[in-house]
Short mmCIF file of C-alpha atoms in Angstrom, two decimals:
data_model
loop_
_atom_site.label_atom_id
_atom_site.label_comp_id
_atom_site.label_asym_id
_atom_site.label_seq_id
_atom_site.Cartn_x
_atom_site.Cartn_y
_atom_site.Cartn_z
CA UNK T 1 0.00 0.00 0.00
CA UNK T 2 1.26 3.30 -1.00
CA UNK T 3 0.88 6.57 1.12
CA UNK T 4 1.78 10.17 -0.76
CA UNK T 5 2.81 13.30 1.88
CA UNK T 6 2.00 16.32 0.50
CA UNK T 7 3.19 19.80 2.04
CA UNK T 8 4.29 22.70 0.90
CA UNK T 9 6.73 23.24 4.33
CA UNK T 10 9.55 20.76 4.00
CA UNK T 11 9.48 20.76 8.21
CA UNK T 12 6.09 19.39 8.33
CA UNK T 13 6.86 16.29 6.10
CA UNK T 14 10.19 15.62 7.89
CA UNK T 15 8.18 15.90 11.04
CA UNK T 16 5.83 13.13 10.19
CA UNK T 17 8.40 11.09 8.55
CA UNK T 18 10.25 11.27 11.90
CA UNK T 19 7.40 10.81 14.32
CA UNK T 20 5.29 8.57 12.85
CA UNK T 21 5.31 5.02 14.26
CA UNK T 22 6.04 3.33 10.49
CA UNK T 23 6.85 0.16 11.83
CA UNK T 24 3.07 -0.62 12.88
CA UNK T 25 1.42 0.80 9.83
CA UNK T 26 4.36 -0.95 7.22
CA UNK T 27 3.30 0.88 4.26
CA UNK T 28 4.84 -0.47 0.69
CA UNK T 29 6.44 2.89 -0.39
CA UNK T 30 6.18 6.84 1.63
CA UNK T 31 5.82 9.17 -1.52
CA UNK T 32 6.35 13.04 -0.68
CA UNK T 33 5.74 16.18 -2.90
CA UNK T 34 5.59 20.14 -1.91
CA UNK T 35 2.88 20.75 -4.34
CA UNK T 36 -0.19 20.32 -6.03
CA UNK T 37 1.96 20.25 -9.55
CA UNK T 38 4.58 17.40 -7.69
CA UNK T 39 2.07 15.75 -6.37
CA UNK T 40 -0.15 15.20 -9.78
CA UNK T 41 2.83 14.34 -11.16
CA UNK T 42 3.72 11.28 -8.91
CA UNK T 43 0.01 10.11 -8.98
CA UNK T 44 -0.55 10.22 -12.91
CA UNK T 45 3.34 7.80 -12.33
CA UNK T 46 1.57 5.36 -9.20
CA UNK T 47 -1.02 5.81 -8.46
CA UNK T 48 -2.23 5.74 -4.19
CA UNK T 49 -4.59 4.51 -2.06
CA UNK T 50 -4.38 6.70 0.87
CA UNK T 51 -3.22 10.74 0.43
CA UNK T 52 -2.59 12.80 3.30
CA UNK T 53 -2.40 16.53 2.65
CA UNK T 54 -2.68 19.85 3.65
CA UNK T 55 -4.52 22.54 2.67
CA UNK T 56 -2.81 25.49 1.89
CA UNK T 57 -0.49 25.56 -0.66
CA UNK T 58 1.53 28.38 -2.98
CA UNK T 59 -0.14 27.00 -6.06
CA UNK T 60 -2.96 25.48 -6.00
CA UNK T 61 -5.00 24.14 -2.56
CA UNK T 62 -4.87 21.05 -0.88
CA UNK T 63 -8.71 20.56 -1.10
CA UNK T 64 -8.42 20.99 -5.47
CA UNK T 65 -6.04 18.62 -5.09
CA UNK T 66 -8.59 16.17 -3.45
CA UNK T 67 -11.16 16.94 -5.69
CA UNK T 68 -8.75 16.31 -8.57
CA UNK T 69 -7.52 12.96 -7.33
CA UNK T 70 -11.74 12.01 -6.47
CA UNK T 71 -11.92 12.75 -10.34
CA UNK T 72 -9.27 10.58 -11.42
CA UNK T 73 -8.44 7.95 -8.18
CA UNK T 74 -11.91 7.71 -6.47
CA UNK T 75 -10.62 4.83 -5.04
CA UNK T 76 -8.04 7.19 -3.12
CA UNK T 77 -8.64 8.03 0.87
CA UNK T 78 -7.95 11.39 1.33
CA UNK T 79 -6.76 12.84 4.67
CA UNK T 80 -6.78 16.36 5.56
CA UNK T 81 -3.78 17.90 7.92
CA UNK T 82 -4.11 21.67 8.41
CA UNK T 83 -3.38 24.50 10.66
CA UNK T 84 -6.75 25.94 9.95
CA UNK T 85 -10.47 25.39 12.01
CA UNK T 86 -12.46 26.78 10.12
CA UNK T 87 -15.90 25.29 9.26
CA UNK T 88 -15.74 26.60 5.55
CA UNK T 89 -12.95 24.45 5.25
CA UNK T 90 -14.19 21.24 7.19
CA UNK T 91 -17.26 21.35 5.30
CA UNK T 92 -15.23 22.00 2.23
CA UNK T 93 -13.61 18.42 3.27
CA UNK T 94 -16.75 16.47 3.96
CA UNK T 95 -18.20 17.40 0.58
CA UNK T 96 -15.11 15.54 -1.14
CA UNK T 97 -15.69 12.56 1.42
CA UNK T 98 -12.56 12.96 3.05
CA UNK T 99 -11.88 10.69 5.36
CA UNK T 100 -11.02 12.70 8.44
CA UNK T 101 -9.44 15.86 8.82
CA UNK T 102 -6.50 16.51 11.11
CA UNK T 103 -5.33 19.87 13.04
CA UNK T 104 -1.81 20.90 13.35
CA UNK T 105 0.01 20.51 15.40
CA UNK T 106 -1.20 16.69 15.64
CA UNK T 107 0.04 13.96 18.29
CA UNK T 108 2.15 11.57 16.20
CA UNK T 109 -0.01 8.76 18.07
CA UNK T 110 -3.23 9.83 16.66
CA UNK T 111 -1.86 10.27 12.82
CA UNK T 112 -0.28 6.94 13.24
CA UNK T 113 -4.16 5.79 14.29
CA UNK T 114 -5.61 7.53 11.56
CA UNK T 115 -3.49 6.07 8.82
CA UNK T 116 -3.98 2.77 10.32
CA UNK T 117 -7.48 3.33 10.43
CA UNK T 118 -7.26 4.70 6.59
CA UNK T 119 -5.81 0.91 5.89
CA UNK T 120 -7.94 -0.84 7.47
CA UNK T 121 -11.11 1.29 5.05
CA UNK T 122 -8.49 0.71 1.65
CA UNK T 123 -8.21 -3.04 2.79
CA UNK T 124 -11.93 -3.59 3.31
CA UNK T 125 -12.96 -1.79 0.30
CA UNK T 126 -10.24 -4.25 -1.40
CA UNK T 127 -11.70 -7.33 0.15
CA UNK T 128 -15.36 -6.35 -0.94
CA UNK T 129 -14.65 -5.96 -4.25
#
């Protein structure tokens, strides 16, 4: 199972790349990009089943990136991480059936939980099919 990062602040990545407990979750391959444009780029190459992102970026925003991978990977769970509470952006997230969204700064424990529990949805929905 593949997992794509995608932050515009190098920091953030690194920070969930080092706090993370990958040794419970034991994803195939950790793909990272800084951008909407990067991170198209690696999905049109392999594809993923889970994306965690956040929402504001230079170009464009984390939530037209969702929408653009519901277009073309519906299969994709889509995580949220963001700095920002506001409802307009929550609702924003529920519209493109995210499947949770996360505040910064997050507890490494509960974004390990939340990818496992993202796993456990890509695994069933595997299994059903």
């Amino acid at each position: 199972m593949r997992l794509l990062i995608v932050d515009d602040e190098y920091f953030a990545i690194r920070g969930i790349m080092d706090g993370v407990n990958w040794e419970v979750l034991q994803f195939d391959e950790i793909l990272q990009a800084g951008s909407y444009g990067q991170a198209v780029e690696l999905l049109e190459r392999q594809p993923v089943e889970i994306l965690l992102c956040d929402i504001e970026m230079p170009d464009e925003s984390g939530l037209e990136l969702i929408e653009w991978v519901n277009g073309h990977y519906p299969d994709t769970e889509c995580i949220i991480l963001s700095c920002h509470d506001e409802f307009d952006f929550a609702r924003q997230a529920v519209r493109l059936k995210c499947l949770d969204y996360i505040l910064k700064p997050v507890r490494y424990e509960f974004l390990t939980e939340v990818l496992g529990k993202a796993m456990e949805t890509v695994e069933k929905k595997h299994r059903q099919s």
